[in-house]
PDB file of C-alpha atoms in Angstrom:
ATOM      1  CA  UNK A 575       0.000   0.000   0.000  1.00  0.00           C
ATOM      2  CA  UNK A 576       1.328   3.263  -1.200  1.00  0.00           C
ATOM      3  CA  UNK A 577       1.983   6.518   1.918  1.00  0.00           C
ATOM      4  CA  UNK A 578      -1.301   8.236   0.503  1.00  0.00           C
ATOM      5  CA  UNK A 579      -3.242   5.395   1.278  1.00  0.00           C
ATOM      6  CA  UNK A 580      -1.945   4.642   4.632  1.00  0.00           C
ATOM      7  CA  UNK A 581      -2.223   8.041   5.623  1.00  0.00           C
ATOM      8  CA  UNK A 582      -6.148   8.021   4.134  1.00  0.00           C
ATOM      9  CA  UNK A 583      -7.350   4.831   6.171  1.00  0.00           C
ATOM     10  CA  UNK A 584      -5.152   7.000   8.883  1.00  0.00           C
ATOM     11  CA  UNK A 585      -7.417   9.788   8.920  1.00  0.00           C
ATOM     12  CA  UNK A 586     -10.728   7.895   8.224  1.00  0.00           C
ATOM     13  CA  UNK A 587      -9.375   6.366  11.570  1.00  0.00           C
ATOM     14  CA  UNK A 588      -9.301   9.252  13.473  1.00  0.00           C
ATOM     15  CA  UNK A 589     -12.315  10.747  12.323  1.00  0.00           C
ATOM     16  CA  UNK A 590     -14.001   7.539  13.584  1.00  0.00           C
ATOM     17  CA  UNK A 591     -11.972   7.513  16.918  1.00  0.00           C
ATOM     18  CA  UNK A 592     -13.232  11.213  17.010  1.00  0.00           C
ATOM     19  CA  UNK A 593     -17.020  10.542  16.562  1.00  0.00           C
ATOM     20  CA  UNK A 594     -16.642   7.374  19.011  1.00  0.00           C
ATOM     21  CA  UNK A 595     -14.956   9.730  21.974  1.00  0.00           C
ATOM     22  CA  UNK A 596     -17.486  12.577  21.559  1.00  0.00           C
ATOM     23  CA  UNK A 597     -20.144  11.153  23.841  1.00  0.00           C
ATOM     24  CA  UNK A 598     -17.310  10.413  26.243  1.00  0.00           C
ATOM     25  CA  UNK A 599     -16.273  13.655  26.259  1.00  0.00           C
ATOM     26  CA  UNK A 600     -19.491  15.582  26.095  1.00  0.00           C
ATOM     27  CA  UNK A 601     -20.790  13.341  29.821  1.00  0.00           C
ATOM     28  CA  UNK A 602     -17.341  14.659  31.334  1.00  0.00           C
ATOM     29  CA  UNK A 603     -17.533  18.099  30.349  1.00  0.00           C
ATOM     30  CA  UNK A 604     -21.311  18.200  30.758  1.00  0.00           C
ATOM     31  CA  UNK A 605     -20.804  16.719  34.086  1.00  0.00           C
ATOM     32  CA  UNK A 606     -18.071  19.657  35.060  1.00  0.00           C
ATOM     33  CA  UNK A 607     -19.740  22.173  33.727  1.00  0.00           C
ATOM     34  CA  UNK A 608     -23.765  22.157  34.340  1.00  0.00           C
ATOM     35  CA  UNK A 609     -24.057  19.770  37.252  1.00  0.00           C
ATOM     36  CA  UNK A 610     -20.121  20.742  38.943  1.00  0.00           C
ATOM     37  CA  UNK A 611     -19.911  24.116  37.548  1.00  0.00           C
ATOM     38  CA  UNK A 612     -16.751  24.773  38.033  1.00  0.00           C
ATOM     39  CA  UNK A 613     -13.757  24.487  34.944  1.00  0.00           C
ATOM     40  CA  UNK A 614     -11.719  21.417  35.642  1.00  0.00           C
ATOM     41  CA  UNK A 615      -8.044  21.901  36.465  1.00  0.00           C
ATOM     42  CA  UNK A 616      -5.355  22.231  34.262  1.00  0.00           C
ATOM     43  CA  UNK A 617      -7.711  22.519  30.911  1.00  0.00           C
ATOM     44  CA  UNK A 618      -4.700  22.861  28.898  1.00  0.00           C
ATOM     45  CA  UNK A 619      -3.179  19.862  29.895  1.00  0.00           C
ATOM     46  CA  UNK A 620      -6.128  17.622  29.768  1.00  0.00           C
ATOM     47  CA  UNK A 621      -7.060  18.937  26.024  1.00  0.00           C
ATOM     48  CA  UNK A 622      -3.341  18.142  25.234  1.00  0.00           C
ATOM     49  CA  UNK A 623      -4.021  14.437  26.816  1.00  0.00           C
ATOM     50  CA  UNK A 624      -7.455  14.088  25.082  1.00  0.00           C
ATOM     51  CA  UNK A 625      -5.548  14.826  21.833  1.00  0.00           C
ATOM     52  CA  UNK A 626      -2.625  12.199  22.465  1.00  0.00           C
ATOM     53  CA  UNK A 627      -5.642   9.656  23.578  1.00  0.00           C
ATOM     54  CA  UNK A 628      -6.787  10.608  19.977  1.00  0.00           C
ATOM     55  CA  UNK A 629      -4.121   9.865  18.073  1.00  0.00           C
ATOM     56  CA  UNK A 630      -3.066   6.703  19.822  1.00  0.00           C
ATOM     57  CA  UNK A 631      -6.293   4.984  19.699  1.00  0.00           C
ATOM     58  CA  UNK A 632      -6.072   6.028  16.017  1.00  0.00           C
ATOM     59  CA  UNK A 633      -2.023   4.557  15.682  1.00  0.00           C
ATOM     60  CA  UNK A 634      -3.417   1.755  17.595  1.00  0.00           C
ATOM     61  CA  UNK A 635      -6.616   0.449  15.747  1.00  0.00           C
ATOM     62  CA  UNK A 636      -4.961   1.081  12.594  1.00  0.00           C
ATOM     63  CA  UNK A 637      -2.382  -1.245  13.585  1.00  0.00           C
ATOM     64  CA  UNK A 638      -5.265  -3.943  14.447  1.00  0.00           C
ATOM     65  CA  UNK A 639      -6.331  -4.274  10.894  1.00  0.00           C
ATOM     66  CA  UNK A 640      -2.705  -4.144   9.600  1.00  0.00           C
ATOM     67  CA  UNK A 641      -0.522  -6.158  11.925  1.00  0.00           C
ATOM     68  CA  UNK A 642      -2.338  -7.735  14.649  1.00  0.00           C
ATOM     69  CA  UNK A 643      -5.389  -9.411  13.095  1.00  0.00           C
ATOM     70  CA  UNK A 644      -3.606 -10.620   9.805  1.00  0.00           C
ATOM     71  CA  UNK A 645      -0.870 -11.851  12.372  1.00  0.00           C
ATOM     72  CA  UNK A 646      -2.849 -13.867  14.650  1.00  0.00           C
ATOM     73  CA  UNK A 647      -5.232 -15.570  11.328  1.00  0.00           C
ATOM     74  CA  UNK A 648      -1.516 -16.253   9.685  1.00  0.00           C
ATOM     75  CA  UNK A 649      -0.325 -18.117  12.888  1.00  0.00           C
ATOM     76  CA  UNK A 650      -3.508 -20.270  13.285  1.00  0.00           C
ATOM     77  CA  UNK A 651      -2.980 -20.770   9.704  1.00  0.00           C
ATOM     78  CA  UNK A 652       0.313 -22.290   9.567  1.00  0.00           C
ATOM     79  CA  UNK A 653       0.087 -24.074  13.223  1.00  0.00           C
ATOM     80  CA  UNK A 654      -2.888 -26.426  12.341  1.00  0.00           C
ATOM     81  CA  UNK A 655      -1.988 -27.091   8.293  1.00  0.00           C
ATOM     82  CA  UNK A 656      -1.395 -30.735   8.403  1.00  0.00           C
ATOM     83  CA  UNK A 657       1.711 -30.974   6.484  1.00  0.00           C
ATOM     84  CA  UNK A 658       3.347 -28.754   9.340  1.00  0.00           C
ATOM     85  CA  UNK A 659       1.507 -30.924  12.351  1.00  0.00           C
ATOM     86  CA  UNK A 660       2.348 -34.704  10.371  1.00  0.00           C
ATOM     87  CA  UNK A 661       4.955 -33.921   7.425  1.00  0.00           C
ATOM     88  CA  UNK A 662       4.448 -33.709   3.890  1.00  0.00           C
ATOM     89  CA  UNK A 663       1.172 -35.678   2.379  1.00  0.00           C
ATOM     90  CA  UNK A 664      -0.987 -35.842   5.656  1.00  0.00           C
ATOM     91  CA  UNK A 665      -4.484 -34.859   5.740  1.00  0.00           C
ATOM     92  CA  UNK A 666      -6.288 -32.669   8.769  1.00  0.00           C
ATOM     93  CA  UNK A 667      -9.177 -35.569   8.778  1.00  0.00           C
ATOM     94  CA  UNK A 668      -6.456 -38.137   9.932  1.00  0.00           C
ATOM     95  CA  UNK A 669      -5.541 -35.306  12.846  1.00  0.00           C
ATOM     96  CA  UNK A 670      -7.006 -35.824  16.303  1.00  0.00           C
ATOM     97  CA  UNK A 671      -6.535 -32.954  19.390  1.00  0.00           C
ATOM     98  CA  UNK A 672      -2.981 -34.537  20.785  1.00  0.00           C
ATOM     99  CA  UNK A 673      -1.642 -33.485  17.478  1.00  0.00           C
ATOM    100  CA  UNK A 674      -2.477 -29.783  18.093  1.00  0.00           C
ATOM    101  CA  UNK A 675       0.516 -29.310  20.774  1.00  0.00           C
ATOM    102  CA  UNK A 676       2.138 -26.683  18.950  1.00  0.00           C
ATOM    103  CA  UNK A 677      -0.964 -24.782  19.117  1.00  0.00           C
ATOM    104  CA  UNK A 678      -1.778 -25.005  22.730  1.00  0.00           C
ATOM    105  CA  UNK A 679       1.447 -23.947  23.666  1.00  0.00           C
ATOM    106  CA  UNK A 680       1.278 -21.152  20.952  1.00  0.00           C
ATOM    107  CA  UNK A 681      -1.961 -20.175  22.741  1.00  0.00           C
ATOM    108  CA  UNK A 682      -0.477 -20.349  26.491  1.00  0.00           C
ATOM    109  CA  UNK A 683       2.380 -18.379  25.394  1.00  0.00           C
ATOM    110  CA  UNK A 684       0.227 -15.737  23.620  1.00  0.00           C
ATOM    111  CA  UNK A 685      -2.255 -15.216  26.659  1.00  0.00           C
ATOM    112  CA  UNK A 686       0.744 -15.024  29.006  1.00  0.00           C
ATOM    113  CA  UNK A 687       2.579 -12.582  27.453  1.00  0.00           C
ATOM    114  CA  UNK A 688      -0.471 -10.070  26.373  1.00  0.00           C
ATOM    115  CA  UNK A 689      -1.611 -10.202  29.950  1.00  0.00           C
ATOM    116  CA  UNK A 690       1.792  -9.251  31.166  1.00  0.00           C
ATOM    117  CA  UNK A 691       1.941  -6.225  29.225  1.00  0.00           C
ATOM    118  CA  UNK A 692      -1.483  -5.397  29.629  1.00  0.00           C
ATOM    119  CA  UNK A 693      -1.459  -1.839  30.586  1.00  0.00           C
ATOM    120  CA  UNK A 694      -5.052  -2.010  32.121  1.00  0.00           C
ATOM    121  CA  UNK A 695      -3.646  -4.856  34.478  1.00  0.00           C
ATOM    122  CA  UNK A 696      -0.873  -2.837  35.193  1.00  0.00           C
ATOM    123  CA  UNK A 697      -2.761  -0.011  36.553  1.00  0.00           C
ATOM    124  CA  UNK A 698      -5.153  -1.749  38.969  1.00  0.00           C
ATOM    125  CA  UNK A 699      -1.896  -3.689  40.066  1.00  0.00           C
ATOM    126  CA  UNK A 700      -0.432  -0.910  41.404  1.00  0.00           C
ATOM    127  CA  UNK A 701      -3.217   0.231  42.181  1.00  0.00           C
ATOM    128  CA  UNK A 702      -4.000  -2.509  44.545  1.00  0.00           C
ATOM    129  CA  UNK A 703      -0.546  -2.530  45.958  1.00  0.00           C
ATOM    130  CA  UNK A 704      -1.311   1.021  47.010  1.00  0.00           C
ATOM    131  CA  UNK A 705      -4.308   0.666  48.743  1.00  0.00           C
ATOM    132  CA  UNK A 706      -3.329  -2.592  50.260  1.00  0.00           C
ATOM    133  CA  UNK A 707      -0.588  -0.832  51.816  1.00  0.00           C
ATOM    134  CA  UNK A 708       1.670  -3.422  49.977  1.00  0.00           C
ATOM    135  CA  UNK A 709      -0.283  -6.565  51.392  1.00  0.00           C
ATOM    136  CA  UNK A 710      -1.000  -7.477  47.449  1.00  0.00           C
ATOM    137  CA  UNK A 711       2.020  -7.744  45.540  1.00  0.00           C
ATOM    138  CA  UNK A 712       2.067  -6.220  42.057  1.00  0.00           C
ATOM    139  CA  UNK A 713       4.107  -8.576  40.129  1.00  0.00           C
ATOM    140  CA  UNK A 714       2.133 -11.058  42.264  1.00  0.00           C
ATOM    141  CA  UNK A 715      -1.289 -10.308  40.954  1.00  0.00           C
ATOM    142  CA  UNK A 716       0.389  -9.561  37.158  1.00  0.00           C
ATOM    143  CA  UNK A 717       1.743 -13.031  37.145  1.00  0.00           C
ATOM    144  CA  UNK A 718      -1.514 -14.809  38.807  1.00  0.00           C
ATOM    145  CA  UNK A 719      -3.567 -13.058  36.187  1.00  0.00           C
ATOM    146  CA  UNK A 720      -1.302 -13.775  33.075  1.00  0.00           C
ATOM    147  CA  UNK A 721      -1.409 -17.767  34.256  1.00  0.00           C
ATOM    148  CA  UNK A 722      -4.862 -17.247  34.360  1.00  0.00           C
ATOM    149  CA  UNK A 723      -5.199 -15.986  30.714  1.00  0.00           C
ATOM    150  CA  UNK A 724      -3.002 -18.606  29.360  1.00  0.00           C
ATOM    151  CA  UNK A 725      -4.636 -21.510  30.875  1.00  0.00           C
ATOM    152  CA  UNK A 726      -7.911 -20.104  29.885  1.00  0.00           C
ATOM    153  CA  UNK A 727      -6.897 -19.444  26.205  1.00  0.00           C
ATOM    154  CA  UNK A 728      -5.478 -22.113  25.920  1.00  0.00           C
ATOM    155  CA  UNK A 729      -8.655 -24.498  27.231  1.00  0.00           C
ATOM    156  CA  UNK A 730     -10.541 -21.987  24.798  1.00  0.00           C
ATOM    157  CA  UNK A 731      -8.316 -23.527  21.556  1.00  0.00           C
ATOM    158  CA  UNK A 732      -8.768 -27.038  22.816  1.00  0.00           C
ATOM    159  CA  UNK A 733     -12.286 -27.027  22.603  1.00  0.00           C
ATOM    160  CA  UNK A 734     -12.547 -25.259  19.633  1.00  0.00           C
ATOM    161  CA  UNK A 735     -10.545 -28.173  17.748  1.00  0.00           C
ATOM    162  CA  UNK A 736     -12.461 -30.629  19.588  1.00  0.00           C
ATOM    163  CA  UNK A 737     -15.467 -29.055  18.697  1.00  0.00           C
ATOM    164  CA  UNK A 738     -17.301 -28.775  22.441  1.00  0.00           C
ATOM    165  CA  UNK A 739     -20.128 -26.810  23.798  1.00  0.00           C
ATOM    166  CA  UNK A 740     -18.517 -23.965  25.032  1.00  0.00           C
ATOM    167  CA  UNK A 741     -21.513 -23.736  27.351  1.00  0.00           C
ATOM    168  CA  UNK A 742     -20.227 -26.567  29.600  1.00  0.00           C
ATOM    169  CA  UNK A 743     -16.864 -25.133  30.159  1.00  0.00           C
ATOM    170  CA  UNK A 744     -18.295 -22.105  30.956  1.00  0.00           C
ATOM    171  CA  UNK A 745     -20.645 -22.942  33.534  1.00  0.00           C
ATOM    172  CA  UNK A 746     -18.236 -25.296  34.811  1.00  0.00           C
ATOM    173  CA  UNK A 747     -15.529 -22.407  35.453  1.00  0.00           C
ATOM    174  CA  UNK A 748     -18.242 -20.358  37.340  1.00  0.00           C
ATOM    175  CA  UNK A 749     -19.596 -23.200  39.644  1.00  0.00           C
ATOM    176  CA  UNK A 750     -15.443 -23.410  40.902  1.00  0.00           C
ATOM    177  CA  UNK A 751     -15.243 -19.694  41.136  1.00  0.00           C
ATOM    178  CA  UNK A 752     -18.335 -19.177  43.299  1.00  0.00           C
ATOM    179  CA  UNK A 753     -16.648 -22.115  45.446  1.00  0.00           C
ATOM    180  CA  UNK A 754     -13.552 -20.171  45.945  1.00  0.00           C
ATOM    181  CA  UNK A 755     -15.483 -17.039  46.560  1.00  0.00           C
ATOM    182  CA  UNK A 756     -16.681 -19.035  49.867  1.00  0.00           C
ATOM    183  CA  UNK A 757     -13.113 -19.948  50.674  1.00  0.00           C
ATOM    184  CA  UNK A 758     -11.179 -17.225  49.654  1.00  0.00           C
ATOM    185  CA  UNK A 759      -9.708 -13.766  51.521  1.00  0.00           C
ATOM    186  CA  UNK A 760     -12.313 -11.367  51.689  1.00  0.00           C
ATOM    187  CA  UNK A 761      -9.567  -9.021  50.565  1.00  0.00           C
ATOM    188  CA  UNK A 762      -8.828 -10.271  47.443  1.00  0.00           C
ATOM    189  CA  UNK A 763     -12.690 -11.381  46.132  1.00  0.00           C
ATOM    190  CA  UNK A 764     -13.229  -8.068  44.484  1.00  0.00           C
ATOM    191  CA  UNK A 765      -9.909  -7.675  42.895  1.00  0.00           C
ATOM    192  CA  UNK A 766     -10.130 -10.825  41.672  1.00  0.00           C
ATOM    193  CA  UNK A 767     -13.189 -10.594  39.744  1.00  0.00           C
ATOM    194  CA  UNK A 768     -12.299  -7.227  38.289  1.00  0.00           C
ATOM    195  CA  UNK A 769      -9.075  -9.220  36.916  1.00  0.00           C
ATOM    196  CA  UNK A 770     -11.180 -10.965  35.079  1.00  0.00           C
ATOM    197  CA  UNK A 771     -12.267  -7.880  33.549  1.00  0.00           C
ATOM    198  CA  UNK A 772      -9.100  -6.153  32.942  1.00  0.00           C
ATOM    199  CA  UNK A 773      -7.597  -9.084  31.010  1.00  0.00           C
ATOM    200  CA  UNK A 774     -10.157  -8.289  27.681  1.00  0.00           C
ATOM    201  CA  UNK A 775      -8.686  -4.818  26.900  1.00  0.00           C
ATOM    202  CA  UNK A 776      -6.506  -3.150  24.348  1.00  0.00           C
ATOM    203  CA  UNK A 777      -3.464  -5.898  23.585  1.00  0.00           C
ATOM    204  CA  UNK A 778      -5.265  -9.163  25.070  1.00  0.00           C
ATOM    205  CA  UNK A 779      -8.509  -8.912  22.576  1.00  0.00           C
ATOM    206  CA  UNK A 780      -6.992  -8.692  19.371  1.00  0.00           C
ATOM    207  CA  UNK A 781      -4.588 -11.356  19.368  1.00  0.00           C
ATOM    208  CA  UNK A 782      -7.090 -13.853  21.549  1.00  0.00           C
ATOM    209  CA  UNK A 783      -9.997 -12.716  18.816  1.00  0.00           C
ATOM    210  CA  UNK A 784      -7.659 -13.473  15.869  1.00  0.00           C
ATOM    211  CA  UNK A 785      -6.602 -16.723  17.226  1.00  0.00           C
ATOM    212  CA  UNK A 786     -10.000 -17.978  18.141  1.00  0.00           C
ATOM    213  CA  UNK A 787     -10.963 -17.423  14.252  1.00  0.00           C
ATOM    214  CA  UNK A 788      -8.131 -18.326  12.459  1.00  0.00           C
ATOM    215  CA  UNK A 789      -8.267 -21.587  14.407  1.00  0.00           C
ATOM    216  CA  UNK A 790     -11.920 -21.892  13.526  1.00  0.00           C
ATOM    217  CA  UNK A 791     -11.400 -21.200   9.056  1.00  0.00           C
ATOM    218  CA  UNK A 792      -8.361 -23.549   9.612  1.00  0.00           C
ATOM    219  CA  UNK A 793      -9.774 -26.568  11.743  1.00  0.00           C
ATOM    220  CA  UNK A 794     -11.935 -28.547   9.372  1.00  0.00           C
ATOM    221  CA  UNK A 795     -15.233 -28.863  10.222  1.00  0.00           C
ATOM    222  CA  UNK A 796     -15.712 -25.392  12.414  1.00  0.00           C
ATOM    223  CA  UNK A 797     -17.453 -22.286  12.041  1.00  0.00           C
ATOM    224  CA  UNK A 798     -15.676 -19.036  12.406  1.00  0.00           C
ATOM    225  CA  UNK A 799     -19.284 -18.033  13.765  1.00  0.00           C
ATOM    226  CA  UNK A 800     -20.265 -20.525  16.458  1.00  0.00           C
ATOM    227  CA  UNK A 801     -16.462 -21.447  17.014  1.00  0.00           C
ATOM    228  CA  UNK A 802     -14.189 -18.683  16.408  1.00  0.00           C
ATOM    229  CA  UNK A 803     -15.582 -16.318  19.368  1.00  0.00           C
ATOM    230  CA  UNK A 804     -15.767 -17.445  22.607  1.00  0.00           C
ATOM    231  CA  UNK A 805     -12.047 -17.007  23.385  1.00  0.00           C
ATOM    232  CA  UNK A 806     -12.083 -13.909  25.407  1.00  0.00           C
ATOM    233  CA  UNK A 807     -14.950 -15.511  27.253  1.00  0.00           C
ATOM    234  CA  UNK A 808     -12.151 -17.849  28.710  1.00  0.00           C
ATOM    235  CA  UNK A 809      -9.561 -15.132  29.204  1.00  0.00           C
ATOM    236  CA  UNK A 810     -12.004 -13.515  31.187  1.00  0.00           C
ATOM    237  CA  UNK A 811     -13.044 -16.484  33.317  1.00  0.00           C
ATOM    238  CA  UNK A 812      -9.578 -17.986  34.279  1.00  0.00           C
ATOM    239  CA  UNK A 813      -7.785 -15.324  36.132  1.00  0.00           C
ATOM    240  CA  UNK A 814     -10.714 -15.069  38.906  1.00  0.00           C
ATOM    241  CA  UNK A 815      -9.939 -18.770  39.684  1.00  0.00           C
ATOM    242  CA  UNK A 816      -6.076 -18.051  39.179  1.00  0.00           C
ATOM    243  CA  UNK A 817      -5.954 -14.726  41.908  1.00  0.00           C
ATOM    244  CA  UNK A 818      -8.110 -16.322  44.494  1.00  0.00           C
ATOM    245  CA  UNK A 819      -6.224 -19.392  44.357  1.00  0.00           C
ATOM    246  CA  UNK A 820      -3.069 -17.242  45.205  1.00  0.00           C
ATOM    247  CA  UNK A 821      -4.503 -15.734  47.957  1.00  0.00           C
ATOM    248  CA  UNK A 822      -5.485 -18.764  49.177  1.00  0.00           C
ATOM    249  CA  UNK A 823      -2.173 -20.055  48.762  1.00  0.00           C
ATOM    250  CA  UNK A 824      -0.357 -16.834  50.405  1.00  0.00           C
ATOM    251  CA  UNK A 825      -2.589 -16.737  53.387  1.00  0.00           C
ATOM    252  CA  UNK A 826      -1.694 -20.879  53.741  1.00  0.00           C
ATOM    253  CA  UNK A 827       2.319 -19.865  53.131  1.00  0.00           C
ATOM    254  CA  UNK A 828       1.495 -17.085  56.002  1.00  0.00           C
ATOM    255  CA  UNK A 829      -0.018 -19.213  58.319  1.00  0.00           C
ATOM    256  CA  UNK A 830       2.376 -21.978  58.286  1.00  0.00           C
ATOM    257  CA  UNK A 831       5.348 -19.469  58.610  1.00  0.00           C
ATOM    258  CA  UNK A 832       3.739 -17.528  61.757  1.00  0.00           C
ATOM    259  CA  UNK A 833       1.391 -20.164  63.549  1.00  0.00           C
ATOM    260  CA  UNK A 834      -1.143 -19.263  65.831  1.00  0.00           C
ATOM    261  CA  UNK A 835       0.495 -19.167  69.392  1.00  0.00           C
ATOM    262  CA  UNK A 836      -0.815 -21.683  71.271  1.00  0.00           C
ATOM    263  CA  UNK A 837      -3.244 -21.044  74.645  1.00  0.00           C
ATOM    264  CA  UNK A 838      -1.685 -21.531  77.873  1.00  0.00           C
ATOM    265  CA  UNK A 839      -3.544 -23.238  80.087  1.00  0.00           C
TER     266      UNK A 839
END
């Protein structure tokens, strides 16, 4: 694609990312202004900021459509053709799920990583860390989350090339997280189901969606439809189970290494 063309889809970009952010901006300002009424601090530096939000959500979804998307379909692509799975002459019918390990471990490493440099995930981790007074670690919750994501992501690619309900796995995961919520810190409850929500934001979602459907136009047999979506579902799900099951496991470390004194009779 030639510079002109770039820089066209550029600015059809922003003018979308413009029209999107409007009703963001006009509840904010609206907000400060009729219901506040006072000017909000530092104008100058938050119409600076709104302008660099702007430009990078621009930078950014162009780079969706270009890079990321096309990546992720390419991946799926090559890690399920046959001929890279069996050698030269095999057939995807002759394929069952062990034969996928490549992709599995594509998918753990892809939901690990993402989640690690989530930004949104890095926020509430410090976050968390600050309000806890430093009682929740923030490389602690960063890697219990990112474990999370890659187990669930990668469950999410199994049974898309089996071919399961995804409804079963589903209600499965939220039976064992309303179990932990039982067992769990009180502490940590809350943070740990807004982890789940963190996880779906700006670099998780776009590799985990183009994943999820280039495994489904590549696996014989699947829909990119019924099968290719679901995926996020998973990366959302997983890291609940993941952070309360290190708090439960810090608060068992803690209790072992500073038992209860014993009562004198």
């Amino acid at each position: 694609m030639s510079d002109g063309g770039l820089l066209a889809e550029f600015l059809a970009t922003t003018v979308a990312t413009i029209r999107d952010v409007l009703p963001i901006a006009a509840v904010l300002l609206g907000f400060q202004f009729l219901v506040i009424r006072e000017p909000p601090p530092h104008l100058r530096r938050i119409v600076i900021g709104f302008l660099y939000v702007l430009i990078g959500l621009s930078l950014f979804l162009l780079g969706l459509e270009k890079a990321l998307f096309p990546l992720g379909r390419v991946m799926a692509g090559q890690l399920t053709a046959p001929e890279f799975i069996a050698g030269p002459g095999a057939v995807a019918s002759a394929l069952s799920w062990e034969d996928y390990g490549w992709v599995y471990l594509f998918a753990f490493a892809v939901g690990f990583s993402t989640t690690i440099a989530e930004p949104s995930l890095i926020a509430v981790a410090i976050k968390a860390n600050e309000v806890s007074g430093g009682a929740i670690g923030i490389w602690g919750l960063r890697l219990a989350v990112a474990l999370g994501v890659a187990v669930g992501i990668t469950l999410g690619t199994f049974r898309i090339i089996v071919g399961a309900p995804i409804h079963w796995f589903i209600i499965t995961g939220y039976v064992i997280v309303v179990l932990q919520t039982f067992f769990a810190p009180r502490l940590i409850v809350p943070l740990a189901y807004d982890s789940g929500g963190v996880t779906t934001s700006t670099v998780t979602v776009p590799l985990v969606a183009a994943l999820g459907l280039g495994l489904a136009e590549t696996v014989p047999g699947r829909s990119p439809l019924l099968d290719g979506f679901g995926l996020i579902a998973f990366a959302s799900l997983f890291p609940m189970m993941t952070v309360m099951a290190y708090a439960q496991l810090s608060e068992l470390r803690a209790r072992r290494r500073d038992p209860e004194p014993e009562e004198v009779n």
